[in-house]
XYZ file of C-alpha atoms in Angstrom:
692
model
C -7.658 10.146 -93.379
C -10.693 8.417 -91.901
C -10.442 10.660 -88.815
C -9.398 14.312 -88.817
C -7.479 15.968 -85.980
C -7.736 19.695 -85.247
C -6.983 21.817 -82.204
C -9.422 24.549 -81.211
C -7.908 26.576 -78.343
C -7.406 24.130 -75.479
C -9.648 21.480 -77.064
C -8.560 18.814 -79.578
C -11.339 17.759 -81.949
C -11.238 14.269 -83.489
C -13.755 13.983 -86.356
C -14.558 10.510 -87.708
C -14.736 10.695 -91.487
C -15.541 7.367 -93.102
C -18.720 7.886 -95.199
C -21.552 7.070 -95.312
C -21.961 6.389 -91.547
C -18.416 6.703 -90.177
C -18.092 2.948 -89.750
C -15.375 1.976 -87.282
C -13.182 0.151 -89.781
C -9.530 -0.616 -89.129
C -8.189 2.643 -90.597
C -10.720 4.710 -88.590
C -9.845 2.876 -85.372
C -6.116 3.416 -86.011
C -6.718 7.114 -86.761
C -8.646 7.590 -83.469
C -5.788 6.030 -81.465
C -3.218 8.132 -83.353
C -5.235 11.332 -82.761
C -5.678 10.510 -79.056
C -1.906 10.090 -78.740
C -1.368 13.483 -80.412
C -3.837 15.169 -78.051
C -2.321 13.563 -74.947
C 1.218 14.557 -76.013
C 0.238 18.203 -76.506
C 0.410 20.138 -73.224
C -1.709 22.956 -74.651
C -4.654 20.512 -75.061
C -6.796 20.270 -71.916
C -9.772 18.267 -73.275
C -10.765 16.198 -76.298
C -14.004 16.072 -78.337
C -14.850 13.098 -80.578
C -17.555 13.652 -83.217
C -18.534 12.434 -86.676
C -18.490 14.191 -90.046
C -21.526 14.307 -92.332
C -24.719 12.514 -91.420
C -23.600 10.371 -88.481
C -21.612 10.272 -85.278
C -20.946 6.607 -86.073
C -23.100 3.740 -87.283
C -20.783 1.188 -85.633
C -18.709 -1.588 -87.186
C -17.699 -1.062 -90.813
C -19.813 -3.614 -92.665
C -17.340 -3.659 -95.552
C -14.869 -5.352 -93.187
C -17.261 -7.915 -91.723
C -15.868 -11.451 -91.790
C -12.419 -10.172 -92.844
C -9.136 -10.224 -90.844
C -9.298 -6.396 -90.656
C -12.332 -6.626 -88.374
C -10.202 -8.232 -85.635
C -6.892 -6.449 -86.324
C -5.404 -4.195 -83.635
C -6.408 -1.688 -82.592
C -9.727 -3.463 -82.041
C -12.732 -1.461 -80.874
C -11.990 -2.717 -77.330
C -8.506 -1.233 -77.579
C -9.837 2.092 -78.903
C -12.363 2.302 -76.038
C -9.603 1.497 -73.509
C -7.420 4.288 -74.922
C -10.329 6.752 -74.669
C -11.507 5.627 -71.229
C -8.013 5.645 -69.682
C -7.164 9.073 -71.147
C -5.745 11.471 -68.552
C -7.639 14.316 -70.240
C -11.446 14.413 -70.401
C -12.962 13.021 -73.617
C -16.397 14.293 -74.710
C -18.496 12.484 -77.347
C -20.499 14.976 -79.455
C -23.383 12.877 -80.779
C -25.698 13.681 -83.694
C -27.938 12.000 -86.300
C -26.817 8.357 -85.952
C -25.074 6.740 -82.987
C -25.416 2.986 -83.172
C -23.663 -0.254 -82.322
C -19.923 0.230 -81.893
C -20.480 3.983 -82.280
C -22.598 4.017 -79.110
C -20.100 1.717 -77.363
C -17.322 4.195 -78.217
C -19.417 7.070 -76.839
C -20.025 5.079 -73.629
C -16.248 4.766 -73.241
C -15.917 8.579 -73.249
C -16.029 10.497 -69.955
C -18.857 12.745 -71.108
C -21.529 12.679 -73.811
C -23.414 15.626 -75.280
C -26.019 15.293 -78.028
C -28.286 17.187 -80.365
C -31.987 16.318 -80.564
C -33.172 13.801 -83.157
C -30.102 11.544 -83.012
C -31.001 7.863 -83.400
C -29.459 5.884 -80.529
C -29.307 2.085 -80.780
C -27.449 -1.161 -80.185
C -28.944 -3.078 -83.148
C -26.579 -6.110 -83.070
C -29.406 -8.539 -82.165
C -30.776 -8.010 -85.684
C -27.634 -9.699 -87.010
C -28.001 -12.554 -84.535
C -25.223 -11.282 -82.257
C -24.965 -8.945 -79.260
C -22.995 -5.752 -78.599
C -19.433 -7.020 -78.197
C -17.492 -3.946 -77.053
C -18.982 -3.325 -73.639
C -22.460 -2.193 -74.718
C -24.297 -4.755 -72.571
C -22.257 -3.694 -69.516
C -22.144 0.084 -69.917
C -25.643 0.889 -71.237
C -27.450 -0.480 -68.115
C -25.119 1.682 -65.996
C -26.339 4.887 -67.659
C -29.942 4.026 -68.575
C -30.885 1.618 -65.819
C -31.495 -2.100 -66.215
C -34.981 -2.078 -67.736
C -34.531 0.570 -70.420
C -31.113 -0.790 -71.464
C -32.433 -4.345 -71.682
C -35.351 -3.266 -73.891
C -33.028 -1.402 -76.247
C -30.513 -4.244 -76.506
C -33.077 -7.047 -76.936
C -35.136 -5.144 -79.538
C -32.220 -3.466 -81.305
C -34.581 -0.588 -82.145
C -33.382 3.039 -82.209
C -34.558 5.593 -79.645
C -34.412 9.356 -80.365
C -31.817 11.159 -78.213
C -34.346 13.589 -76.707
C -36.179 10.640 -75.120
C -32.954 9.779 -73.272
C -32.127 13.396 -72.335
C -32.916 12.939 -68.636
C -30.740 9.816 -68.249
C -27.050 9.545 -67.342
C -26.315 8.690 -70.996
C -26.140 12.407 -71.824
C -24.529 15.104 -69.710
C -26.089 17.827 -71.798
C -28.426 18.289 -74.786
C -26.989 20.929 -77.121
C -29.212 23.361 -78.986
C -27.706 25.171 -81.952
C -24.288 24.209 -83.305
C -23.292 20.849 -81.786
C -19.522 21.218 -82.180
C -19.505 24.717 -80.691
C -21.590 23.476 -77.771
C -19.356 20.431 -77.288
C -16.190 22.549 -77.254
C -17.752 24.926 -74.713
C -18.743 21.925 -72.572
C -15.215 20.434 -72.889
C -13.688 23.716 -71.721
C -16.068 23.737 -68.756
C -15.050 20.234 -67.548
C -11.364 20.464 -68.582
C -10.096 20.630 -65.009
C -12.636 18.353 -63.315
C -11.024 15.325 -61.637
C -11.406 12.456 -61.085
C -12.645 11.761 -64.627
C -16.044 10.039 -64.541
C -16.107 6.556 -66.092
C -19.273 4.630 -66.900
C -17.561 1.413 -65.751
C -17.390 2.799 -62.195
C -21.168 3.298 -61.962
C -23.399 0.705 -60.309
C -26.566 -0.764 -61.790
C -29.172 -0.175 -59.149
C -32.381 -2.158 -59.597
C -34.387 -3.364 -56.587
C -35.403 -7.023 -56.839
C -33.448 -7.458 -60.081
C -33.633 -11.285 -59.898
C -37.414 -11.257 -60.395
C -37.168 -8.729 -63.239
C -34.455 -10.743 -65.026
C -36.423 -13.986 -64.669
C -39.534 -12.292 -66.068
C -37.411 -10.955 -68.964
C -35.970 -14.397 -69.727
C -39.460 -15.921 -69.907
C -40.834 -13.140 -72.109
C -37.861 -13.047 -74.462
C -37.717 -16.837 -74.788
C -41.353 -16.892 -75.887
C -40.788 -14.156 -78.476
C -37.350 -15.087 -79.834
C -38.477 -18.318 -81.508
C -35.537 -20.116 -83.109
C -33.097 -17.207 -82.646
C -30.601 -17.598 -79.770
C -29.338 -13.968 -79.664
C -32.209 -12.214 -77.786
C -31.920 -14.571 -74.791
C -28.122 -14.263 -74.776
C -28.608 -10.460 -74.706
C -30.602 -10.899 -71.481
C -27.809 -13.023 -69.973
C -25.155 -10.463 -70.934
C -27.166 -7.560 -69.482
C -27.794 -9.627 -66.319
C -24.007 -9.780 -65.859
C -23.956 -5.973 -65.539
C -25.779 -6.426 -62.206
C -24.357 -9.731 -60.993
C -20.671 -9.485 -61.944
C -17.801 -7.038 -61.531
C -17.364 -4.825 -64.606
C -14.318 -6.637 -66.064
C -15.889 -10.065 -65.474
C -19.077 -8.859 -67.153
C -17.010 -7.641 -70.101
C -15.293 -11.039 -70.441
C -18.678 -12.810 -70.222
C -20.144 -10.519 -72.917
C -17.173 -11.329 -75.159
C -17.644 -15.072 -74.670
C -21.353 -14.873 -75.557
C -20.522 -12.705 -78.580
C -17.975 -15.249 -79.893
C -20.460 -18.118 -79.364
C -23.230 -16.295 -81.249
C -21.058 -15.330 -84.225
C -20.590 -19.064 -84.891
C -24.323 -19.946 -84.901
C -26.084 -20.798 -88.159
C -28.873 -18.382 -87.177
C -26.468 -15.443 -86.921
C -24.746 -16.451 -90.153
C -28.189 -16.584 -91.819
C -29.121 -13.108 -90.555
C -25.790 -11.647 -91.668
C -26.208 -13.364 -95.037
C -29.631 -11.707 -95.394
C -28.214 -8.336 -94.297
C -25.464 -8.428 -96.943
C -27.733 -10.126 -99.490
C -30.137 -7.196 -99.373
C -27.308 -4.731 -100.006
C -25.766 -6.853 -102.776
C -29.120 -7.209 -104.591
C -29.122 -3.543 -105.606
C -25.726 -3.830 -107.314
C -25.672 -4.830 -110.986
C -22.160 -5.396 -112.411
C -22.775 -3.672 -115.768
C -24.874 -0.822 -114.321
C -22.446 1.466 -112.450
C -23.672 3.273 -109.338
C -23.419 6.633 -111.116
C -25.758 5.559 -113.957
C -28.162 8.485 -114.537
C -31.715 7.776 -113.365
C -35.044 9.140 -114.572
C -37.096 11.299 -112.192
C -40.221 9.578 -110.825
C -42.550 12.326 -109.652
C -45.849 10.767 -110.759
C -47.125 7.270 -111.486
C -50.024 5.450 -113.083
C -51.370 1.930 -112.557
C -53.482 0.026 -115.072
C -56.092 -2.069 -113.253
C -57.836 -1.382 -109.926
C -57.991 -5.004 -108.771
C -56.266 -6.338 -105.642
C -52.848 -6.102 -107.261
C -53.328 -2.713 -108.931
C -54.724 -1.187 -105.735
C -51.844 -2.534 -103.649
C -49.271 -1.202 -106.147
C -50.913 2.232 -106.130
C -50.697 2.301 -102.312
C -46.908 1.796 -102.536
C -46.555 4.960 -104.595
C -48.867 6.976 -102.338
C -47.031 5.747 -99.209
C -43.828 7.153 -100.713
C -45.516 10.497 -101.446
C -45.786 9.908 -105.227
C -49.163 10.896 -106.788
C -50.699 7.977 -108.689
C -53.624 7.568 -111.079
C -55.446 4.263 -111.425
C -56.965 3.470 -114.790
C -59.931 1.110 -115.205
C -62.226 0.322 -118.117
C -65.499 0.602 -116.159
C -66.579 3.111 -113.498
C -67.932 0.295 -111.302
C -64.553 -1.505 -111.167
C -62.759 1.783 -110.495
C -65.106 2.726 -107.639
C -64.724 -0.722 -106.109
C -60.908 -0.529 -106.326
C -60.728 2.956 -104.786
C -63.135 1.898 -102.009
C -60.900 -1.092 -101.162
C -57.840 1.183 -100.947
C -59.713 3.582 -98.633
C -60.809 0.639 -96.461
C -57.215 -0.640 -96.214
C -56.021 2.779 -95.070
C -58.955 3.103 -92.634
C -57.970 -0.224 -91.013
C -54.387 1.019 -90.576
C -55.739 4.291 -89.145
C -57.958 2.398 -86.671
C -54.972 0.338 -85.498
C -53.136 3.593 -84.760
C -50.414 2.796 -87.307
C -51.286 5.873 -89.373
C -52.058 9.459 -88.350
C -55.166 11.228 -89.670
C -52.866 13.689 -91.473
C -50.971 10.865 -93.250
C -54.283 9.131 -94.034
C -55.677 12.277 -95.712
C -52.420 12.845 -97.574
C -52.258 9.296 -98.958
C -55.901 9.199 -99.995
C -55.475 12.552 -101.779
C -52.519 11.203 -103.791
C -54.596 8.383 -105.371
C -57.037 9.321 -108.123
C -58.973 7.276 -110.659
C -59.587 7.668 -114.390
C -61.266 5.824 -117.275
C -59.170 7.495 -119.951
C -55.718 6.481 -121.192
C -55.115 10.056 -122.368
C -55.262 11.291 -118.753
C -52.274 9.188 -117.628
C -50.017 10.154 -120.550
C -47.795 12.492 -118.505
C -46.935 9.980 -115.730
C -43.218 9.198 -115.279
C -43.917 5.498 -114.773
C -46.892 3.281 -115.532
C -47.327 -0.201 -114.045
C -49.691 -2.583 -115.791
C -51.542 -4.963 -113.449
C -54.153 -6.558 -115.718
C -55.131 -10.205 -116.249
C -52.177 -12.588 -116.757
C -52.788 -13.240 -120.455
C -50.439 -12.240 -123.262
C -53.321 -11.087 -125.513
C -54.611 -8.709 -122.833
C -51.077 -7.417 -122.158
C -50.613 -6.767 -125.895
C -53.690 -4.491 -126.074
C -52.532 -2.551 -122.986
C -48.931 -2.021 -124.107
C -49.896 -0.956 -127.638
C -52.168 1.647 -126.064
C -49.462 2.771 -123.592
C -47.009 3.131 -126.479
C -49.485 5.538 -128.116
C -50.327 7.708 -125.104
C -47.324 7.791 -122.734
C -44.876 10.699 -122.978
C -41.356 10.049 -124.246
C -39.065 8.821 -121.448
C -41.854 7.299 -119.355
C -41.065 3.855 -117.924
C -43.534 1.173 -119.045
C -43.595 -1.600 -116.441
C -45.468 -4.898 -116.360
C -46.468 -6.644 -113.156
C -46.544 -10.000 -114.951
C -45.574 -12.947 -112.757
C -44.680 -15.447 -115.499
C -45.010 -13.961 -119.003
C -42.195 -13.046 -121.389
C -41.146 -9.426 -120.759
C -39.256 -9.318 -124.091
C -42.441 -10.261 -125.928
C -44.354 -7.584 -123.986
C -41.647 -5.026 -124.905
C -41.998 -5.982 -128.585
C -45.591 -4.672 -128.552
C -44.097 -1.149 -128.262
C -41.762 0.980 -130.384
C -39.676 1.683 -127.247
C -38.484 -1.643 -125.794
C -35.670 0.210 -123.951
C -38.363 1.769 -121.685
C -40.033 -1.548 -120.810
C -39.247 -3.494 -117.628
C -40.949 -6.104 -115.442
C -41.853 -4.965 -111.910
C -43.323 -8.058 -110.315
C -44.977 -7.142 -107.004
C -46.081 -9.832 -104.561
C -49.531 -10.043 -103.030
C -50.613 -8.150 -100.963
C -48.503 -5.601 -102.841
C -48.724 -2.919 -100.143
C -47.312 -5.372 -97.539
C -44.895 -7.804 -99.188
C -41.266 -6.639 -99.252
C -40.174 -8.297 -102.494
C -40.088 -6.622 -105.892
C -38.733 -8.774 -108.720
C -37.225 -6.394 -111.277
C -37.208 -8.188 -114.625
C -34.600 -6.927 -117.047
C -35.539 -7.441 -120.677
C -32.998 -7.939 -123.464
C -33.475 -4.289 -124.514
C -34.245 -2.658 -121.138
C -32.197 0.553 -120.808
C -29.579 0.689 -118.056
C -31.085 3.962 -116.840
C -34.492 2.256 -116.601
C -32.976 -0.559 -114.530
C -31.097 1.891 -112.283
C -34.291 3.959 -111.824
C -36.296 0.841 -110.930
C -33.717 -0.208 -108.314
C -33.763 3.303 -106.850
C -37.582 3.304 -106.873
C -37.701 -0.060 -105.063
C -35.828 1.551 -102.149
C -38.084 4.603 -102.203
C -41.208 2.448 -101.903
C -39.473 0.351 -99.214
C -39.106 -2.857 -101.217
C -36.210 -5.253 -101.608
C -35.600 -5.089 -105.354
C -34.015 -8.199 -106.884
C -33.023 -8.253 -110.552
C -34.052 -11.251 -112.662
C -33.483 -12.138 -116.288
C -36.350 -13.133 -118.579
C -37.616 -16.704 -118.320
C -40.939 -18.345 -117.553
C -41.776 -17.477 -113.934
C -38.567 -15.455 -113.371
C -36.759 -16.460 -110.147
C -39.510 -16.914 -107.559
C -42.369 -18.516 -109.470
C -40.089 -20.669 -111.615
C -38.678 -22.228 -108.427
C -42.009 -22.458 -106.593
C -43.379 -24.480 -109.492
C -40.916 -27.296 -108.721
C -41.810 -27.066 -105.027
C -45.523 -27.285 -105.894
C -44.936 -30.233 -108.245
C -43.267 -32.160 -105.416
C -46.120 -31.247 -103.066
C -48.550 -32.741 -105.596
C -46.499 -35.936 -106.027
C -46.368 -36.351 -102.224
C -50.189 -36.423 -102.193
C -50.270 -39.190 -104.816
C -47.693 -41.246 -102.902
C -49.259 -41.188 -99.457
C -49.327 -37.759 -97.767
C -52.365 -35.540 -97.162
C -52.415 -31.706 -97.437
C -52.394 -31.160 -93.677
C -49.315 -33.347 -93.119
C -47.343 -31.612 -95.899
C -48.273 -28.135 -94.626
C -47.503 -28.970 -91.005
C -44.084 -30.457 -91.850
C -42.927 -27.437 -93.861
C -44.387 -24.973 -91.316
C -42.494 -26.784 -88.563
C -39.345 -26.299 -90.673
C -40.131 -22.574 -90.411
C -42.139 -21.575 -93.498
C -44.903 -19.058 -92.795
C -47.374 -21.235 -94.699
C -47.375 -24.658 -96.352
C -48.035 -25.123 -100.108
C -51.688 -26.094 -99.749
C -52.668 -23.314 -97.355
C -50.774 -20.975 -99.677
C -52.757 -22.262 -102.683
C -56.033 -21.696 -100.874
C -55.004 -18.158 -99.991
C -53.769 -17.199 -103.486
C -56.557 -19.035 -105.328
C -56.065 -22.533 -106.742
C -57.562 -21.399 -110.067
C -54.425 -19.300 -110.745
C -52.186 -22.384 -110.690
C -54.788 -24.261 -112.757
C -54.690 -21.565 -115.428
C -50.869 -21.748 -115.586
C -50.878 -25.577 -115.728
C -53.323 -25.553 -118.652
C -50.839 -23.307 -120.482
C -47.994 -25.692 -119.527
C -49.822 -28.787 -120.860
C -49.764 -27.156 -124.310
C -46.318 -25.498 -124.159
C -44.364 -28.148 -122.212
C -46.141 -31.499 -122.579
C -43.018 -33.325 -121.323
C -43.335 -31.822 -117.789
C -45.500 -33.961 -115.516
C -47.804 -32.746 -112.734
C -49.980 -34.487 -110.201
C -53.589 -34.264 -111.388
C -54.913 -33.822 -107.818
C -54.857 -30.009 -108.078
C -56.813 -30.112 -111.379
C -59.394 -32.458 -109.822
C -59.716 -30.048 -106.886
C -60.393 -27.127 -109.258
C -62.899 -29.189 -111.251
C -64.809 -29.491 -107.956
C -64.927 -25.659 -107.890
C -62.715 -25.563 -104.779
C -60.584 -22.487 -105.524
C -59.647 -21.739 -101.893
C -60.686 -19.147 -99.347
C -62.608 -17.093 -101.927
C -65.013 -20.029 -102.485
C -64.850 -21.146 -98.790
C -63.451 -24.452 -100.025
C -60.043 -25.441 -101.358
C -57.600 -28.077 -100.106
C -59.297 -27.318 -96.776
C -62.803 -26.379 -95.691
C -63.451 -22.835 -94.426
C -66.253 -21.463 -92.282
C -67.852 -18.052 -92.983
C -65.766 -15.251 -91.475
C -63.085 -17.731 -90.351
C -59.815 -18.099 -92.269
C -58.718 -21.143 -90.285
C -58.229 -24.206 -92.513
C -60.147 -27.332 -91.487
C -59.037 -30.685 -93.016
C -61.558 -31.758 -95.638
C -62.812 -35.338 -95.766
C -64.079 -34.801 -99.334
C -60.624 -33.698 -100.514
C -58.781 -36.452 -98.634
C -61.138 -39.080 -100.152
C -60.514 -37.605 -103.633
C -56.714 -37.821 -103.102
C -56.838 -41.441 -101.874
C -59.137 -42.452 -104.773
C -56.799 -40.734 -107.258
C -53.834 -42.784 -105.949
C -55.892 -45.953 -106.416
C -56.902 -44.904 -109.961
C -53.200 -44.498 -110.777
C -52.448 -47.911 -109.262
C -50.190 -46.387 -106.600
C -49.936 -48.163 -103.261
C -49.911 -45.312 -100.711
C -47.084 -45.365 -98.165
C -46.227 -43.567 -94.930
C -44.100 -40.528 -95.744
C -41.876 -38.975 -93.069
C -41.868 -35.248 -92.326
C -38.141 -35.252 -93.101
C -38.791 -36.534 -96.636
C -41.498 -33.889 -97.153
C -39.149 -31.060 -96.146
C -36.228 -32.384 -98.199
C -38.298 -32.876 -101.332
C -39.904 -29.449 -101.175
C -36.764 -27.503 -100.238
C -34.266 -29.395 -102.421
C -36.627 -28.950 -105.395
C -36.236 -25.191 -104.824
C -32.462 -25.530 -104.497
C -32.039 -27.547 -107.699
C -34.109 -25.113 -109.775
C -32.248 -22.228 -108.112
C -28.929 -23.744 -109.233
C -30.306 -24.008 -112.786
C -31.391 -20.333 -112.676
C -27.894 -19.308 -111.525
C -26.307 -21.404 -114.251
C -28.441 -19.709 -116.909
C -27.594 -16.247 -115.553
C -31.262 -15.483 -114.781
C -30.143 -14.596 -111.238
C -26.806 -12.818 -110.765
C -25.879 -14.405 -107.436
C -27.112 -17.079 -105.026
C -27.883 -14.472 -102.364
C -30.346 -12.805 -104.797
C -32.317 -16.063 -104.908
C -32.240 -16.214 -101.114
C -33.540 -12.617 -100.906
C -36.439 -13.522 -103.218
C -37.409 -16.397 -100.932
C -36.880 -14.563 -97.626
C -38.855 -11.477 -98.658
C -41.480 -12.920 -101.003
C -42.192 -16.550 -100.122
C -41.999 -16.843 -96.346
C -38.804 -18.921 -96.292
C -37.583 -19.005 -92.666
C -35.181 -16.126 -92.020
C -33.159 -18.133 -89.490
C -32.299 -20.602 -92.288
C -31.053 -17.823 -94.595
C -32.907 -18.787 -97.813
C -32.854 -22.000 -99.909
C -29.343 -21.630 -101.349
C -27.802 -20.664 -98.003
C -29.665 -23.550 -96.348
C -28.244 -25.969 -98.940
C -24.762 -24.624 -98.136
C -25.316 -25.308 -94.416
C -26.557 -28.864 -95.099
C -23.563 -29.380 -97.406
C -24.004 -29.657 -101.183
C -22.589 -33.231 -101.389
C -25.256 -34.233 -98.871
C -27.987 -32.494 -100.927
C -26.886 -34.332 -104.084
C -26.826 -37.724 -102.278
C -30.385 -37.188 -101.020
C -31.508 -36.212 -104.542
C -29.955 -39.396 -105.952
C -32.059 -41.371 -103.479
C -35.259 -39.546 -104.598
C -34.338 -40.178 -108.251
C -35.005 -43.889 -107.640
C -38.646 -43.180 -106.720
C -41.666 -42.108 -108.805
C -41.048 -39.049 -111.029
C -37.327 -39.622 -110.540
C -36.583 -37.496 -113.625
C -37.257 -34.374 -111.509
C -34.177 -35.155 -109.406
C -31.367 -34.817 -111.932
C -28.961 -32.383 -110.209
C -28.490 -29.093 -112.076
C -24.965 -28.972 -113.598
C -23.879 -26.152 -111.262
C -25.080 -28.028 -108.175
C -23.305 -31.232 -109.276
C -20.096 -29.279 -110.036
C -20.019 -27.361 -106.722
C -20.808 -30.518 -104.734
C -18.013 -32.438 -106.483
C -15.538 -29.615 -105.745
C -16.687 -29.294 -102.119
C -17.752 -25.686 -102.740
C -20.846 -23.665 -101.775
C -23.321 -21.370 -103.578
C -22.570 -18.401 -101.337
């Protein structure tokens, strides 16, 4: 059963038992109603306690049932709350550890609530682009007051129970055994009548109109393209301006409207996409993993330092290996400076600062890192350099250590072949800055052991990354796709656009940064190095020469104070560059191209659909396991707008037949060969299907 029923003296105890967080799925809801009926039919029972087994009171809706008929089947959560609220015997919610979403709404439907300290209390629905739909926006303001309830509902962030101890949300904070305390409390109130109901309370807030107007203005400015935060304000406003039942009906209407929005669908897609990414069909969840109690990083540059910080942040001691003392000192000093900045901003305590610094040590000797459980190589992106490193690691690392490469484009199978233990080799591609960016591309080689893959997925969670598994190919998922995006950006320059127009169009679409600002930030010389390799390996693939001409001018980006844009000392703001724009216009003339006016719409379509087409190819080849994995790569590693759900989800919302028609139009222009639809895209469009 997903809820257990026991009688303890005159008190019936209903314990939700649907691991991991006692989600309120259909069977749990039915079991609560059934147990309530049993308790009400038993004359010996004077009061009822509802609590949760294991590590939660209840985390709310059961995500496994999202978007399925079960989610709306009777008894709905509304029905369950009605049964509890209209009970003729007092119902006490005994809250611990986690009480969120529908779980908190259920507790608010009880007559009394007792809690232990440290329970996380939240209505996090806004993070899925919706709002609490089972009375949360109407009942929470009645117990917490308008301002505190509004802040919790609009932010969706959890608040520890002890911070709410003095409010009407809790009748008592229980020290010691929660269930014992709850039963004692239930016995104490067993005969109290009338039974208190949250719905009967009034929201008292002097001059609420001014406060609500101020809230609307603030939330509107912060919510950007997402409609849910503002709708949360409107729903909470109804708790003051409408009768309870009218407020409930209004909340329901807003909830139904929001569920249908593309923004909410995109957020829910991302929510499920993140969970799906850690599941690999041929690697069962009970695959044994290797313990990771210590780590080593080869290279103390920007990347190596950032990777080391991830381990230290997770409490894992890490050694950084460099060839020269000077490089090592510089790397360790940069790490210390990064932590000092976080400390100054108040985002880190002195104790945590000292702890993290103490976990990172440096060495110049390979022998010293031999006992680490995992080693991540972050040296120059050149196969010859990688070969030297991996041959050395094969010599010195203990048996069973994981040998990982942070390569962004090179062949992981080739790297594994430099060792006598290819089963221990995996790609762990971090994104810059590695201590900030959420994405970790986990590249599975042909011989990578299943335990190594399972350990890497587990580690990604421990270091707070979204791990996405990729097969081996040039550029893996993210960089292979971004190359097509960058190629289109280059062609747009030849045909009539300038860097600023391209960047502004894609930033207006919602990207954090356009391709040319991104190039300046990452260093244009990196792309140049890769293109030089491409000219030899894939002479049939064409590129615009504008980026090469830019690099020949020594304009590598922010690090040289000049890239696609000009930069002033100490100022990262990009200023359009006349020199660069003249170079681009001259290059078009040299190619005999008559420049034309290009619309922002064309810029966005060419950049985004180039991603989509390559993504479809990657899916077809089995490099990515599912379309949502590609979306996770782009949402967490490339600044793709969250409210659009990632490139593949965005293509689904546009409609794949529509995407293919637009591509056919582009195929008639210059470099039309780039617009041949990938077989999977053509097939899905013809069948009227979607990627997700």
